[in-house]
Tab-separated table of C-alpha atoms in Angstrom:
chain	number	residue	atom	x	y	z
A	257	VAL	CA	0.389	-8.703	-7.290
A	258	THR	CA	-0.369	-5.363	-5.646
A	259	ALA	CA	-3.654	-4.936	-7.521
A	260	ALA	CA	-4.738	-8.483	-6.658
A	261	THR	CA	-3.913	-7.871	-2.997
A	262	PHE	CA	-6.019	-4.712	-2.978
A	263	VAL	CA	-8.965	-6.584	-4.505
A	264	VAL	CA	-8.719	-9.415	-1.948
A	265	ILE	CA	-8.426	-7.087	1.063
A	266	PHE	CA	-11.304	-4.971	-0.250
A	267	SER	CA	-13.455	-8.088	-0.725
A	268	TYR	CA	-12.757	-9.341	2.796
A	269	ALA	CA	-13.547	-5.883	4.210
A	270	LEU	CA	-16.888	-5.789	2.381
A	271	ALA	CA	-17.657	-9.293	3.641
A	272	GLU	CA	-16.845	-8.208	7.195
A	273	ILE	CA	-19.221	-5.242	6.910
A	274	ASN	CA	-21.924	-7.467	5.435
A	275	GLN	CA	-21.620	-10.014	8.271
A	276	ASN	CA	-20.986	-7.813	11.309
A	277	GLY	CA	-21.909	-4.315	10.197
A	278	ALA	CA	-19.779	-1.200	9.990
A	279	LYS	CA	-17.626	-0.360	13.017
A	280	GLU	CA	-17.449	3.017	14.690
A	281	VAL	CA	-14.505	5.011	13.389
A	282	MET	CA	-12.904	8.030	15.045
A	283	VAL	CA	-12.210	10.420	12.178
A	284	PHE	CA	-9.913	12.774	14.103
A	285	ASN	CA	-8.530	11.978	17.546
A	286	THR	CA	-8.118	15.158	19.583
A	287	SER	CA	-7.222	13.405	22.843
A	288	ASN	CA	-3.532	13.306	21.896
A	289	ALA	CA	-1.111	14.585	19.263
A	290	GLY	CA	-1.039	11.305	17.331
A	291	SER	CA	-2.766	12.989	14.398
A	292	LEU	CA	0.452	14.905	13.772
A	293	ILE	CA	2.091	11.588	12.894
A	294	TRP	CA	-0.799	10.930	10.533
A	295	LEU	CA	-0.105	14.232	8.763
A	296	GLY	CA	3.507	13.196	8.344
A	297	THR	CA	2.428	9.823	7.008
A	298	CYS	CA	0.310	11.622	4.399
A	299	GLY	CA	3.518	13.222	3.157
A	300	TYR	CA	4.830	9.762	2.378
A	301	VAL	CA	2.426	9.453	-0.564
A	302	PHE	CA	4.431	12.120	-2.399
A	303	GLU	CA	7.522	9.904	-2.668
A	304	ILE	CA	7.004	9.407	-6.420
A	305	ILE	CA	6.849	13.148	-7.123
A	306	VAL	CA	10.532	13.039	-8.116
A	307	SER	CA	9.501	10.977	-11.149
A	308	VAL	CA	7.278	13.700	-12.596
A	309	LEU	CA	10.020	15.771	-14.228
A	310	PRO	CA	11.820	12.753	-15.788
A	311	ILE	CA	8.484	11.553	-17.184
A	312	TYR	CA	7.776	15.024	-18.556
A	313	GLU	CA	11.199	15.263	-20.172
A	314	ALA	CA	10.821	11.807	-21.770
A	315	ALA	CA	7.288	12.435	-23.065
A	316	ALA	CA	6.905	12.853	-26.825
A	317	HIS	CA	3.775	15.006	-26.400
A	318	LYS	CA	4.532	17.192	-23.414
A	319	GLU	CA	1.267	19.111	-23.699
A	320	SER	CA	-0.615	15.944	-22.696
A	321	VAL	CA	1.417	15.189	-19.572
A	322	SER	CA	-0.626	17.454	-17.273
A	323	THR	CA	-3.905	15.899	-18.381
A	324	TYR	CA	-2.643	12.359	-17.839
A	325	LEU	CA	-1.027	13.299	-14.528
A	326	TYR	CA	-4.166	14.898	-13.083
A	327	SER	CA	-6.339	12.048	-14.375
A	328	VAL	CA	-4.167	9.257	-12.950
A	329	VAL	CA	-3.617	10.983	-9.601
A	330	GLY	CA	-7.324	11.834	-9.343
A	331	VAL	CA	-8.488	8.296	-10.089
A	332	PHE	CA	-6.039	6.711	-7.654
A	333	THR	CA	-6.900	9.257	-4.947
A	334	ILE	CA	-10.576	8.356	-5.238
A	335	LEU	CA	-9.901	4.605	-5.312
A	336	LEU	CA	-7.560	4.668	-2.319
A	337	SER	CA	-9.935	6.914	-0.346
A	338	ILE	CA	-12.762	4.444	-0.929
A	339	PHE	CA	-10.431	1.561	-0.029
A	340	GLY	CA	-9.392	3.218	3.230
A	341	TYR	CA	-12.958	4.146	4.171
A	342	VAL	CA	-14.223	0.603	3.603
A	343	CYS	CA	-11.353	-1.000	5.551
A	344	TYR	CA	-11.736	1.338	8.528
A	345	SER	CA	-15.487	0.787	8.473
A	346	ALA	CA	-14.929	-2.967	8.472
A	347	TYR	CA	-12.322	-3.233	11.238
A	348	GLY	CA	-12.678	0.018	13.181
A	349	ALA	CA	-10.166	0.388	16.015
A	350	ASP	CA	-8.769	-3.072	15.176
A	351	THR	CA	-7.453	-1.893	11.803
A	352	LYS	CA	-3.745	-2.802	11.696
A	353	ASP	CA	-0.956	-0.495	10.500
A	354	LEU	CA	-0.593	-2.927	7.597
A	355	VAL	CA	-4.174	-3.634	6.615
A	356	ILE	CA	-3.137	-6.936	5.022
A	357	SER	CA	-2.646	-8.121	8.618
A	358	ASN	CA	-6.433	-7.962	9.003
A	359	LEU	CA	-6.818	-10.948	6.682
A	360	PRO	CA	-7.774	-14.146	8.561
A	361	GLU	CA	-4.762	-15.380	10.513
A	362	LYS	CA	-3.108	-18.640	9.441
A	363	SER	CA	-5.286	-18.801	6.328
A	364	PHE	CA	-4.020	-19.676	2.860
A	365	VAL	CA	-5.000	-16.237	1.575
A	366	SER	CA	-2.991	-14.499	4.285
A	367	TYR	CA	0.104	-16.648	3.761
A	368	PHE	CA	-0.105	-16.420	-0.031
A	369	PHE	CA	-0.458	-12.646	-0.353
A	370	ASN	CA	2.053	-11.841	2.391
A	371	THR	CA	4.567	-14.076	0.617
A	372	ALA	CA	3.700	-12.643	-2.800
A	373	LEU	CA	4.126	-9.055	-1.600
A	374	THR	CA	7.438	-9.928	0.038
A	375	ILE	CA	8.732	-11.483	-3.186
A	376	ASN	CA	7.455	-8.471	-5.129
A	377	ALA	CA	9.311	-6.100	-2.816
A	378	ILE	CA	12.530	-8.114	-3.076
A	379	ALA	CA	12.259	-8.236	-6.875
A	380	THR	CA	11.574	-4.521	-7.336
A	381	GLN	CA	14.005	-3.109	-4.768
A	382	PRO	CA	17.013	-3.457	-7.140
A	383	ILE	CA	15.244	-1.045	-9.504
A	384	ASN	CA	15.121	1.577	-6.759
A	385	ASN	CA	18.752	0.932	-5.886
A	386	PHE	CA	19.754	1.299	-9.551
A	387	ILE	CA	18.082	4.723	-9.722
A	388	ILE	CA	19.775	5.783	-6.485
A	389	CYS	CA	23.165	4.645	-7.745
A	390	GLN	CA	22.714	6.596	-10.975
A	391	SER	CA	22.074	9.690	-8.856
A	392	TYR	CA	25.121	9.651	-6.565
A	393	GLU	CA	27.818	7.774	-8.483
A	394	PRO	CA	28.599	10.599	-10.963
A	395	LEU	CA	29.349	12.839	-7.962
A	396	PHE	CA	32.279	10.674	-6.784
A	397	ARG	CA	35.741	10.190	-8.203
A	398	TRP	CA	36.423	6.526	-8.893
A	399	SER	CA	39.632	4.714	-9.791
A	400	SER	CA	40.771	4.868	-13.417
A	401	ASN	CA	41.457	1.128	-13.256
A	402	PRO	CA	38.323	-0.619	-14.619
A	403	LEU	CA	38.499	-3.619	-12.270
A	404	LYS	CA	39.217	-1.518	-9.205
A	405	ARG	CA	36.479	0.970	-10.151
A	406	LYS	CA	34.007	-1.882	-10.563
A	407	TRP	CA	34.653	-3.280	-7.088
A	408	MET	CA	34.687	0.145	-5.471
A	409	LYS	CA	31.194	0.756	-6.836
A	410	ASN	CA	30.083	-2.730	-5.805
A	411	LEU	CA	31.244	-2.168	-2.219
A	412	VAL	CA	29.439	1.158	-1.990
A	413	ARG	CA	26.285	-0.405	-3.472
A	414	PHE	CA	26.544	-3.279	-0.987
A	415	GLY	CA	26.819	-0.755	1.841
A	416	LEU	CA	23.730	1.013	0.511
A	417	VAL	CA	21.758	-2.241	0.596
A	418	LEU	CA	22.947	-2.990	4.147
A	419	GLY	CA	21.952	0.526	5.195
A	420	THR	CA	18.500	0.008	3.703
A	421	VAL	CA	18.104	-3.300	5.539
A	422	PHE	CA	19.228	-1.742	8.828
A	423	THR	CA	16.810	1.186	8.399
A	424	THR	CA	13.974	-1.229	7.660
A	425	TRP	CA	14.805	-3.259	10.761
A	426	LEU	CA	15.052	-0.100	12.879
A	427	GLY	CA	11.696	1.309	11.820
A	428	GLY	CA	9.761	-1.834	10.984
A	429	ALA	CA	8.684	-2.497	14.561
A	430	GLN	CA	7.127	0.976	14.774
A	431	LEU	CA	5.785	1.425	11.289
A	432	GLN	CA	3.436	4.320	12.015
A	433	ASN	CA	6.156	6.415	13.662
A	434	PHE	CA	8.641	5.486	10.957
A	435	LEU	CA	6.296	6.482	8.124
A	436	GLY	CA	5.418	9.689	9.947
A	437	LEU	CA	9.099	10.511	10.370
A	438	VAL	CA	10.136	9.749	6.787
A	439	GLY	CA	6.991	11.152	5.202
A	440	GLY	CA	6.826	14.241	7.372
A	441	VAL	CA	10.474	15.218	6.970
A	442	LEU	CA	11.426	13.967	3.508
A	443	GLY	CA	8.074	13.553	1.746
A	444	LEU	CA	6.854	17.065	2.509
A	445	LEU	CA	10.304	18.497	1.840
A	446	ILE	CA	10.351	17.251	-1.763
A	447	ALA	CA	6.611	17.763	-2.319
A	448	PHE	CA	5.893	21.151	-0.734
A	449	VAL	CA	9.029	23.017	0.292
A	450	MET	CA	11.600	22.413	-2.456
A	451	PRO	CA	9.256	22.858	-5.473
A	452	CYS	CA	8.075	26.209	-4.120
A	453	LEU	CA	11.620	27.360	-3.364
A	454	LEU	CA	12.698	26.394	-6.875
A	455	HIS	CA	9.656	28.130	-8.354
A	456	ILE	CA	10.516	31.336	-6.483
A	457	SER	CA	14.186	31.116	-7.463
A	458	ILE	CA	13.724	30.218	-11.145
A	459	CYS	CA	10.380	31.710	-12.216
A	460	LYS	CA	10.515	34.889	-10.089
A	461	PRO	CA	6.734	34.986	-9.449
A	462	VAL	CA	5.019	38.102	-8.167
A	463	GLY	CA	1.873	38.949	-6.242
A	464	TRP	CA	-0.605	36.221	-5.357
A	465	THR	CA	1.544	33.424	-6.799
A	466	THR	CA	4.475	34.329	-4.548
A	467	PHE	CA	2.138	34.473	-1.541
A	468	MET	CA	0.795	30.981	-2.277
A	469	ASP	CA	4.359	29.653	-2.630
A	470	TYR	CA	5.208	30.936	0.831
A	471	VAL	CA	1.955	29.562	2.260
A	472	ALA	CA	2.838	26.092	0.902
A	473	ILE	CA	6.386	26.387	2.281
A	474	SER	CA	5.095	27.440	5.702
A	475	CYS	CA	2.549	24.611	5.858
A	476	GLY	CA	5.199	22.107	4.800
A	477	LEU	CA	7.679	23.303	7.433
A	478	ILE	CA	5.062	23.306	10.205
A	479	VAL	CA	4.007	19.728	9.443
A	480	MET	CA	7.655	18.660	9.059
A	481	VAL	CA	8.642	19.969	12.484
A	482	SER	CA	5.495	18.795	14.299
A	483	SER	CA	5.539	15.332	12.710
A	484	PHE	CA	9.251	14.934	13.432
A	485	TYR	CA	8.788	15.892	17.082
A	486	GLN	CA	5.764	13.655	17.588
A	487	SER	CA	7.394	10.663	15.860
A	488	ILE	CA	10.558	10.912	17.965
A	489	SER	CA	8.806	11.688	21.255
A	490	THR	CA	6.467	8.679	20.953
A	491	TRP	CA	9.126	6.282	19.651
A	492	LYS	CA	9.195	3.225	21.907
A	493	VAL	CA	12.762	2.200	22.610
């Protein structure tokens, strides 16, 4: 569903460029601090980094993991960069936060793919919740009674789902600020700061390697603080 949606949006963007020409795009807006939110949003792309170690541990041929990882990340980075460039060139300043919203309004294609993506999100969210539950449940003490333990876990899981829904409702109306807040604070924390801190603590690097670890930590903290401030200060209540 996701791949098909990308192909359709990309096709419509190319058609728009072919019919009306490429729009003027501001690469970096220096008139305000909105670009700080963009930096935080970039951190959101690192949300899957927590899957790297489990994949490595499960791999039968661990020596090949790095090659596959760099290849997959490199290919997707190139594809998504081209996708973003084409869409911004097609719609310019009218590019929506959710680019699927740039599909023709009230058209079958728009209704179909919006519905399909919604169903896809609903169907895959339980997988995320299952992983989350496996992470926190061993940390709690549950009842020794099987039936009582079952319902205690169910209530906590239900509360987790309600919390997710509430968070989505709270940030959905201001998607750009929400992504900047989550990506800037959490995404960069798990992608830049924590890996370097763990590397320093476990591997005890020296010289240039230690310096680069601290550079990455400093950059991560600077973007975290600036993105957090900008997201909160421009949040429309």
